[in-house]
Amino acid sequence: MSGPLDERDSRWLNEAQIGIDVKQGRSTDVVGTHVTRVLPTKGRRTIGAWCFVDLIIPPDADDPDPLEIGPHPHIGLSTVTWLFQGEALHSDSLGTEQVIRPGQLNLMTAGHGIAHAELSTPGGVIGAQMWVAQPEATRHGEPAFEHHESLPAVAGDGWEGQILIGSYGGAESPARADTRLIGMDMRLRSSPAHLQLEGSFEYGVVPIDNPVKVNDHIVEAGWLGLIDAGPEELLLETQGGGARVMLVGGEPLGERIQMWWNFVGRTKEEMTDAWRAWQAHDTDRFGPVPTRLARLDAPPPPWIRQD
Ligand code: MN
């Protein structure tokens, strides 16, 4: 009997067409702390509004690096701090002094300008430091800081997790979101695990501790599996002990951003202004940060001629 495709047929057809772009993370250094930079990556600036994903994971898991990042400025983005191990003190120019521990979220929104510092306990930290680009509608606004002690738990077929930002399956994070997006910390418990997706979102799957097969493409720990908008379900397979996975996603930002140093903007002129304000100690834009750590100097932007 012939007839229209039923729901299952169309799902298989869609799955067959799901493109996964696999990108290797890049080892680098942030003020003495080893990180794996997952985003931005070659050929890709954003996933939804997510524009920066650093994994703070030491080469030797038993020896995490301490985090000691002195006062530095941000514009046009929110920083999303999420720890797997250890604890750190966040201080910022709003006067905030907030300790963060695993399972808690620090979300600092820069708007027109903020400065902050981060200092871990001597045992160091393992976790993720991520940025979300602010859209035109909010990026010139006031800075803000949120700390969330606990976040909603969610579970799906073969996995469980916590929603850092955005919503999933009827549960919603209390964290501020200026665009439609999702950030989740997932533990894959059985294989395969099924994840429902928003068809209008693009996604990044970032395995933390073990490789994960994402619709037949192997994504190593510290790598990125990129999924363009379209599919409504994802198949995540693991071997043996499961895996921890960070999931980031959102509606495509639809604004072309520029990133330099700790700034997200739209033009070089904007970033030059922010750079000058920081170097000039302009406390109207970037106020003092309550910390013992030394202020970070900005390098000159590469487009500025140094005489
Ligand atoms: Mn920062």
mmCIF file of C-alpha atoms and ligand atoms in Angstrom:
data_model
loop_
_atom_site.group_PDB
_atom_site.id
_atom_site.type_symbol
_atom_site.label_atom_id
_atom_site.label_comp_id
_atom_site.label_asym_id
_atom_site.label_seq_id
_atom_site.Cartn_x
_atom_site.Cartn_y
_atom_site.Cartn_z
ATOM 1 C CA MET A 1 0.000 0.000 0.000
ATOM 2 C CA SER A 2 1.329 3.386 -0.892
ATOM 3 C CA GLY A 3 0.603 6.525 1.017
ATOM 4 C CA PRO A 4 2.141 9.620 2.500
ATOM 5 C CA LEU A 5 5.222 9.253 4.642
ATOM 6 C CA ASP A 6 4.329 8.756 8.251
ATOM 7 C CA GLU A 7 6.053 10.547 11.067
ATOM 8 C CA ARG A 8 8.649 7.836 11.523
ATOM 9 C CA ASP A 9 9.637 7.804 7.851
ATOM 10 C CA SER A 10 10.185 11.512 7.819
ATOM 11 C CA ARG A 11 12.240 11.318 10.978
ATOM 12 C CA TRP A 12 14.547 8.742 9.408
ATOM 13 C CA LEU A 13 14.809 10.796 6.280
ATOM 14 C CA ASN A 14 15.734 13.813 8.369
ATOM 15 C CA GLU A 15 18.289 11.819 10.344
ATOM 16 C CA ALA A 16 19.923 10.625 7.172
ATOM 17 C CA GLN A 17 20.404 14.248 6.160
ATOM 18 C CA ILE A 18 21.790 15.492 9.465
ATOM 19 C CA GLY A 19 25.183 16.998 8.841
ATOM 20 C CA ILE A 20 27.650 16.943 11.723
ATOM 21 C CA ASP A 21 30.750 19.038 11.385
ATOM 22 C CA VAL A 22 33.447 17.788 13.761
ATOM 23 C CA LYS A 23 36.067 20.295 14.925
ATOM 24 C CA GLN A 24 39.093 19.653 17.090
ATOM 25 C CA GLY A 25 39.548 21.774 20.245
ATOM 26 C CA ARG A 26 42.708 23.848 20.472
ATOM 27 C CA SER A 27 45.038 23.849 23.489
ATOM 28 C CA THR A 28 45.945 27.306 24.676
ATOM 29 C CA ASP A 29 46.697 29.286 27.769
ATOM 30 C CA VAL A 30 44.656 31.921 29.626
ATOM 31 C CA VAL A 31 46.886 33.817 32.064
ATOM 32 C CA GLY A 32 48.769 30.646 33.035
ATOM 33 C CA THR A 33 45.779 28.286 33.043
ATOM 34 C CA HIS A 34 45.684 25.534 30.428
ATOM 35 C CA VAL A 35 42.423 25.520 28.453
ATOM 36 C CA THR A 36 40.980 23.773 25.442
ATOM 37 C CA ARG A 37 39.304 26.319 23.165
ATOM 38 C CA VAL A 38 36.306 24.779 21.465
ATOM 39 C CA LEU A 39 34.703 27.968 20.125
ATOM 40 C CA PRO A 40 35.413 30.078 18.141
ATOM 41 C CA THR A 41 36.895 27.556 15.748
ATOM 42 C CA LYS A 42 38.085 27.648 12.163
ATOM 43 C CA GLY A 43 35.151 28.656 9.993
ATOM 44 C CA ARG A 44 32.724 29.133 12.862
ATOM 45 C CA ARG A 45 32.162 32.088 15.213
ATOM 46 C CA THR A 46 28.841 31.361 16.881
ATOM 47 C CA ILE A 47 26.409 28.591 17.812
ATOM 48 C CA GLY A 48 23.175 30.427 18.503
ATOM 49 C CA ALA A 49 24.477 33.369 20.527
ATOM 50 C CA TRP A 50 27.274 31.283 22.092
ATOM 51 C CA CYS A 51 30.524 32.791 20.864
ATOM 52 C CA PHE A 52 33.188 31.348 23.167
ATOM 53 C CA VAL A 53 33.617 27.970 24.844
ATOM 54 C CA ASP A 54 36.799 27.252 26.812
ATOM 55 C CA LEU A 55 37.179 24.013 28.748
ATOM 56 C CA ILE A 56 39.375 24.408 31.807
ATOM 57 C CA ILE A 57 40.617 20.834 31.888
ATOM 58 C CA PRO A 58 44.226 20.136 32.891
ATOM 59 C CA PRO A 59 46.409 17.736 30.888
ATOM 60 C CA ASP A 60 46.884 15.859 34.186
ATOM 61 C CA ALA A 61 43.421 15.357 35.709
ATOM 62 C CA ASP A 62 44.904 15.038 39.209
ATOM 63 C CA ASP A 63 46.650 18.365 38.946
ATOM 64 C CA PRO A 64 44.239 21.169 38.000
ATOM 65 C CA ASP A 65 45.695 24.609 37.353
ATOM 66 C CA PRO A 66 44.781 27.368 39.765
ATOM 67 C CA LEU A 67 42.826 30.179 38.152
ATOM 68 C CA GLU A 68 44.209 33.656 38.811
ATOM 69 C CA ILE A 69 42.812 36.120 36.323
ATOM 70 C CA GLY A 70 43.228 39.715 37.396
ATOM 71 C CA PRO A 71 40.774 42.521 36.614
ATOM 72 C CA HIS A 72 39.965 42.795 32.927
ATOM 73 C CA PRO A 73 37.070 44.354 30.998
ATOM 74 C CA HIS A 74 34.273 42.941 28.866
ATOM 75 C CA ILE A 75 31.708 44.492 26.536
ATOM 76 C CA GLY A 76 28.772 43.068 24.585
ATOM 77 C CA LEU A 77 28.663 39.575 26.094
ATOM 78 C CA SER A 78 27.618 37.482 29.070
ATOM 79 C CA THR A 79 30.160 35.206 30.739
ATOM 80 C CA VAL A 80 28.828 31.814 31.799
ATOM 81 C CA THR A 81 30.976 30.103 34.434
ATOM 82 C CA TRP A 82 30.323 26.453 35.244
ATOM 83 C CA LEU A 83 32.621 24.298 37.362
ATOM 84 C CA PHE A 84 33.050 20.532 37.455
ATOM 85 C CA GLN A 85 35.530 20.595 40.351
ATOM 86 C CA GLY A 86 37.030 23.107 42.784
ATOM 87 C CA GLU A 87 35.816 26.562 43.673
ATOM 88 C CA ALA A 88 36.529 30.115 42.609
ATOM 89 C CA LEU A 89 35.808 33.650 43.744
ATOM 90 C CA HIS A 90 34.293 36.041 41.209
ATOM 91 C CA SER A 91 34.721 39.787 41.881
ATOM 92 C CA ASP A 92 33.431 42.540 39.617
ATOM 93 C CA SER A 93 33.104 46.293 39.217
ATOM 94 C CA LEU A 94 29.478 46.186 40.410
ATOM 95 C CA GLY A 95 30.976 45.297 43.812
ATOM 96 C CA THR A 96 30.030 41.618 43.551
ATOM 97 C CA GLU A 97 32.128 39.058 45.433
ATOM 98 C CA GLN A 98 30.689 35.616 44.821
ATOM 99 C CA VAL A 99 32.124 32.145 45.409
ATOM 100 C CA ILE A 100 31.088 29.579 42.808
ATOM 101 C CA ARG A 101 31.077 25.792 43.287
ATOM 102 C CA PRO A 102 30.157 22.859 41.038
ATOM 103 C CA GLY A 103 26.441 22.828 40.193
ATOM 104 C CA GLN A 104 26.146 26.604 40.503
ATOM 105 C CA LEU A 105 26.063 29.206 37.752
ATOM 106 C CA ASN A 106 27.700 32.606 37.530
ATOM 107 C CA LEU A 107 26.291 34.738 34.732
ATOM 108 C CA MET A 108 27.841 38.154 34.257
ATOM 109 C CA THR A 109 26.416 40.423 31.596
ATOM 110 C CA ALA A 110 28.730 43.166 30.368
ATOM 111 C CA GLY A 111 26.462 45.377 28.262
ATOM 112 C CA HIS A 112 28.325 48.653 27.699
ATOM 113 C CA GLY A 113 31.106 47.641 30.092
ATOM 114 C CA ILE A 114 32.120 45.710 33.199
ATOM 115 C CA ALA A 115 35.387 44.501 34.719
ATOM 116 C CA HIS A 116 35.964 41.377 36.776
ATOM 117 C CA ALA A 117 38.536 39.033 38.296
ATOM 118 C CA GLU A 118 38.533 35.305 38.998
ATOM 119 C CA LEU A 119 40.551 33.519 41.652
ATOM 120 C CA SER A 120 40.323 29.827 42.450
ATOM 121 C CA THR A 121 41.317 28.089 45.659
ATOM 122 C CA PRO A 122 44.925 26.751 45.442
ATOM 123 C CA GLY A 123 43.691 23.284 44.411
ATOM 124 C CA GLY A 124 42.590 24.727 41.087
ATOM 125 C CA VAL A 125 39.395 24.252 39.108
ATOM 126 C CA ILE A 126 38.030 22.119 36.307
ATOM 127 C CA GLY A 127 35.104 23.496 34.371
ATOM 128 C CA ALA A 128 33.907 25.581 31.468
ATOM 129 C CA GLN A 129 34.132 29.300 30.792
ATOM 130 C CA MET A 130 31.739 30.355 28.066
ATOM 131 C CA TRP A 131 30.475 33.572 26.518
ATOM 132 C CA VAL A 132 27.130 34.435 25.019
ATOM 133 C CA ALA A 133 27.083 37.385 22.594
ATOM 134 C CA GLN A 134 24.460 39.986 23.468
ATOM 135 C CA PRO A 135 22.118 40.987 20.663
ATOM 136 C CA GLU A 136 21.893 44.568 19.401
ATOM 137 C CA ALA A 137 18.809 45.105 21.605
ATOM 138 C CA THR A 138 20.714 44.691 24.908
ATOM 139 C CA ARG A 139 24.422 45.006 24.202
ATOM 140 C CA HIS A 140 24.605 48.734 24.972
ATOM 141 C CA GLY A 141 22.730 48.307 28.272
ATOM 142 C CA GLU A 142 23.750 48.232 31.915
ATOM 143 C CA PRO A 143 26.061 45.534 33.276
ATOM 144 C CA ALA A 144 24.580 42.901 35.586
ATOM 145 C CA PHE A 145 25.548 39.828 37.579
ATOM 146 C CA GLU A 146 23.543 36.744 38.580
ATOM 147 C CA HIS A 147 24.484 33.775 40.728
ATOM 148 C CA HIS A 148 22.245 30.719 40.753
ATOM 149 C CA GLU A 149 22.740 28.236 43.585
ATOM 150 C CA SER A 150 20.767 25.499 41.910
ATOM 151 C CA LEU A 151 19.464 24.829 38.447
ATOM 152 C CA PRO A 152 16.691 22.621 37.118
ATOM 153 C CA ALA A 153 17.483 18.956 36.606
ATOM 154 C CA VAL A 154 16.237 17.238 33.462
ATOM 155 C CA ALA A 155 16.296 13.686 32.209
ATOM 156 C CA GLY A 156 15.727 12.149 28.806
ATOM 157 C CA ASP A 157 16.058 8.770 27.181
ATOM 158 C CA GLY A 158 19.493 7.522 28.354
ATOM 159 C CA TRP A 159 20.705 10.735 29.934
ATOM 160 C CA GLU A 160 20.211 13.273 32.706
ATOM 161 C CA GLY A 161 21.458 16.787 33.130
ATOM 162 C CA GLN A 162 21.178 20.310 34.406
ATOM 163 C CA ILE A 163 19.930 23.301 32.449
ATOM 164 C CA LEU A 164 22.333 26.206 32.853
ATOM 165 C CA ILE A 165 20.431 28.565 30.620
ATOM 166 C CA GLY A 166 17.316 28.237 28.469
ATOM 167 C CA SER A 167 14.713 25.496 28.757
ATOM 168 C CA TYR A 168 14.246 21.829 27.938
ATOM 169 C CA GLY A 169 11.284 19.504 28.296
ATOM 170 C CA GLY A 170 9.178 21.975 30.272
ATOM 171 C CA ALA A 171 11.949 22.912 32.729
ATOM 172 C CA GLU A 172 13.488 26.367 32.530
ATOM 173 C CA SER A 173 16.661 27.855 33.985
ATOM 174 C CA PRO A 174 16.136 31.031 36.022
ATOM 175 C CA ALA A 175 19.193 32.540 34.313
ATOM 176 C CA ARG A 176 18.830 35.596 32.115
ATOM 177 C CA ALA A 177 18.722 34.914 28.389
ATOM 178 C CA ASP A 178 18.756 37.790 25.881
ATOM 179 C CA THR A 179 18.181 35.424 22.932
ATOM 180 C CA ARG A 180 16.585 31.979 22.589
ATOM 181 C CA LEU A 181 19.292 29.520 23.547
ATOM 182 C CA ILE A 182 20.193 26.465 25.613
ATOM 183 C CA GLY A 183 23.164 25.413 27.702
ATOM 184 C CA MET A 184 23.091 21.988 29.375
ATOM 185 C CA ASP A 185 25.504 19.799 31.298
ATOM 186 C CA MET A 186 24.539 16.219 30.375
ATOM 187 C CA ARG A 187 25.562 12.797 31.730
ATOM 188 C CA LEU A 188 24.973 10.059 29.200
ATOM 189 C CA ARG A 189 23.991 6.970 31.192
ATOM 190 C CA SER A 190 23.040 4.412 28.587
ATOM 191 C CA SER A 191 23.737 4.070 24.907
ATOM 192 C CA PRO A 192 22.235 5.237 22.665
ATOM 193 C CA ALA A 193 20.802 8.313 24.366
ATOM 194 C CA HIS A 194 18.176 10.330 22.521
ATOM 195 C CA LEU A 195 18.022 14.096 22.737
ATOM 196 C CA GLN A 196 15.078 16.114 21.459
ATOM 197 C CA LEU A 197 16.172 19.231 19.587
ATOM 198 C CA GLU A 198 14.479 22.516 18.702
ATOM 199 C CA GLY A 199 14.286 22.502 14.927
ATOM 200 C CA SER A 200 15.126 26.207 14.732
ATOM 201 C CA PHE A 201 18.273 25.895 16.897
ATOM 202 C CA GLU A 202 21.821 25.117 15.854
ATOM 203 C CA TYR A 203 23.799 23.050 18.366
ATOM 204 C CA GLY A 204 27.254 22.191 19.575
ATOM 205 C CA VAL A 205 27.952 18.896 21.353
ATOM 206 C CA VAL A 206 31.129 19.042 23.466
ATOM 207 C CA PRO A 207 32.163 15.755 25.136
ATOM 208 C CA ILE A 208 34.100 16.419 28.338
ATOM 209 C CA ASP A 209 35.588 13.099 29.448
ATOM 210 C CA ASN A 210 34.933 10.428 26.811
ATOM 211 C CA PRO A 211 34.325 10.295 23.069
ATOM 212 C CA VAL A 212 30.695 10.396 21.959
ATOM 213 C CA LYS A 213 29.297 9.166 18.667
ATOM 214 C CA VAL A 214 26.853 11.807 17.437
ATOM 215 C CA ASN A 215 24.667 10.409 14.646
ATOM 216 C CA ASP A 216 27.542 8.178 13.510
ATOM 217 C CA HIS A 217 30.278 10.814 13.772
ATOM 218 C CA ILE A 218 32.808 10.345 16.563
ATOM 219 C CA VAL A 219 33.434 13.489 18.582
ATOM 220 C CA GLU A 220 36.432 13.188 20.902
ATOM 221 C CA ALA A 221 36.569 14.697 24.406
ATOM 222 C CA GLY A 222 37.393 18.396 24.066
ATOM 223 C CA TRP A 223 36.182 18.474 20.457
ATOM 224 C CA LEU A 224 33.053 20.027 19.002
ATOM 225 C CA GLY A 225 30.257 18.364 17.052
ATOM 226 C CA LEU A 226 28.354 21.085 15.173
ATOM 227 C CA ILE A 227 24.778 20.503 14.102
ATOM 228 C CA ASP A 228 23.009 23.020 11.875
ATOM 229 C CA ALA A 229 19.372 23.948 12.475
ATOM 230 C CA GLY A 230 16.824 21.423 11.219
ATOM 231 C CA PRO A 231 16.886 18.056 12.970
ATOM 232 C CA GLU A 232 14.522 17.393 15.860
ATOM 233 C CA GLU A 233 16.372 14.522 17.469
ATOM 234 C CA LEU A 234 19.969 13.527 18.113
ATOM 235 C CA LEU A 235 21.414 10.104 18.808
ATOM 236 C CA LEU A 236 24.338 10.055 21.263
ATOM 237 C CA GLU A 237 26.307 6.828 21.658
ATOM 238 C CA THR A 238 29.041 6.022 24.153
ATOM 239 C CA GLN A 239 31.171 3.032 25.022
ATOM 240 C CA GLY A 240 31.457 1.656 28.533
ATOM 241 C CA GLY A 241 31.152 4.232 31.243
ATOM 242 C CA GLY A 242 29.000 6.850 29.569
ATOM 243 C CA ALA A 243 30.155 10.428 29.136
ATOM 244 C CA ARG A 244 29.730 13.956 30.341
ATOM 245 C CA VAL A 245 28.733 16.365 27.587
ATOM 246 C CA MET A 246 28.216 20.093 27.423
ATOM 247 C CA LEU A 247 25.478 21.044 25.001
ATOM 248 C CA VAL A 248 25.217 24.596 23.679
ATOM 249 C CA GLY A 249 22.671 25.766 21.164
ATOM 250 C CA GLY A 250 20.288 28.461 20.121
ATOM 251 C CA GLU A 251 18.569 30.320 17.354
ATOM 252 C CA PRO A 252 21.175 31.589 14.896
ATOM 253 C CA LEU A 253 22.166 35.049 16.144
ATOM 254 C CA GLY A 254 21.602 36.718 12.779
ATOM 255 C CA GLU A 255 24.091 39.476 13.604
ATOM 256 C CA ARG A 256 27.676 39.393 12.452
ATOM 257 C CA ILE A 257 29.862 39.895 15.494
ATOM 258 C CA GLN A 258 33.506 40.770 15.850
ATOM 259 C CA MET A 259 35.561 39.515 18.755
ATOM 260 C CA TRP A 260 38.860 40.821 19.977
ATOM 261 C CA TRP A 261 40.550 40.229 23.351
ATOM 262 C CA ASN A 262 37.695 40.343 25.879
ATOM 263 C CA PHE A 263 35.333 42.356 23.733
ATOM 264 C CA VAL A 264 32.414 41.421 21.506
ATOM 265 C CA GLY A 265 31.232 44.166 19.168
ATOM 266 C CA ARG A 266 30.239 44.882 15.622
ATOM 267 C CA THR A 267 33.015 47.240 14.507
ATOM 268 C CA LYS A 268 36.724 47.782 15.145
ATOM 269 C CA GLU A 269 35.962 51.356 16.204
ATOM 270 C CA GLU A 270 33.796 50.131 19.086
ATOM 271 C CA MET A 271 36.513 47.807 20.275
ATOM 272 C CA THR A 272 39.148 50.515 19.942
ATOM 273 C CA ASP A 273 36.991 52.767 22.154
ATOM 274 C CA ALA A 274 36.666 50.041 24.783
ATOM 275 C CA TRP A 275 40.413 49.338 24.610
ATOM 276 C CA ARG A 276 41.242 53.045 25.075
ATOM 277 C CA ALA A 277 38.816 53.334 28.006
ATOM 278 C CA TRP A 278 40.447 50.344 29.737
ATOM 279 C CA GLN A 279 44.005 51.518 29.105
ATOM 280 C CA ALA A 280 43.056 55.032 30.318
ATOM 281 C CA HIS A 281 41.595 53.601 33.576
ATOM 282 C CA ASP A 282 38.235 55.145 32.668
ATOM 283 C CA THR A 283 36.278 54.214 35.781
ATOM 284 C CA ASP A 284 33.004 55.511 34.322
ATOM 285 C CA ARG A 285 33.075 52.629 31.880
ATOM 286 C CA PHE A 286 35.066 49.978 33.760
ATOM 287 C CA GLY A 287 34.962 50.501 37.504
ATOM 288 C CA PRO A 288 37.410 49.138 40.098
ATOM 289 C CA VAL A 289 37.268 45.440 41.011
ATOM 290 C CA PRO A 290 37.580 44.340 44.669
ATOM 291 C CA THR A 291 40.506 41.896 44.393
ATOM 292 C CA ARG A 292 44.171 41.545 45.345
ATOM 293 C CA LEU A 293 45.032 40.431 41.809
ATOM 294 C CA ALA A 294 46.842 42.780 39.433
ATOM 295 C CA ARG A 295 44.922 44.398 36.591
ATOM 296 C CA LEU A 296 45.531 42.927 33.127
ATOM 297 C CA ASP A 297 46.862 45.223 30.441
ATOM 298 C CA ALA A 298 45.205 44.976 27.061
ATOM 299 C CA PRO A 299 47.498 44.327 24.114
ATOM 300 C CA PRO A 300 47.128 46.961 21.377
ATOM 301 C CA PRO A 301 44.517 45.949 18.796
ATOM 302 C CA PRO A 302 46.324 44.675 15.685
ATOM 303 C CA TRP A 303 44.538 47.265 13.515
ATOM 304 C CA ILE A 304 45.940 50.195 15.549
ATOM 305 C CA ARG A 305 49.192 51.603 14.268
ATOM 306 C CA GLN A 306 51.768 51.858 17.027
ATOM 307 C CA ASP A 307 54.196 54.734 16.566
HETATM 308 MN MN MN B 1 36.515 37.498 31.881
#
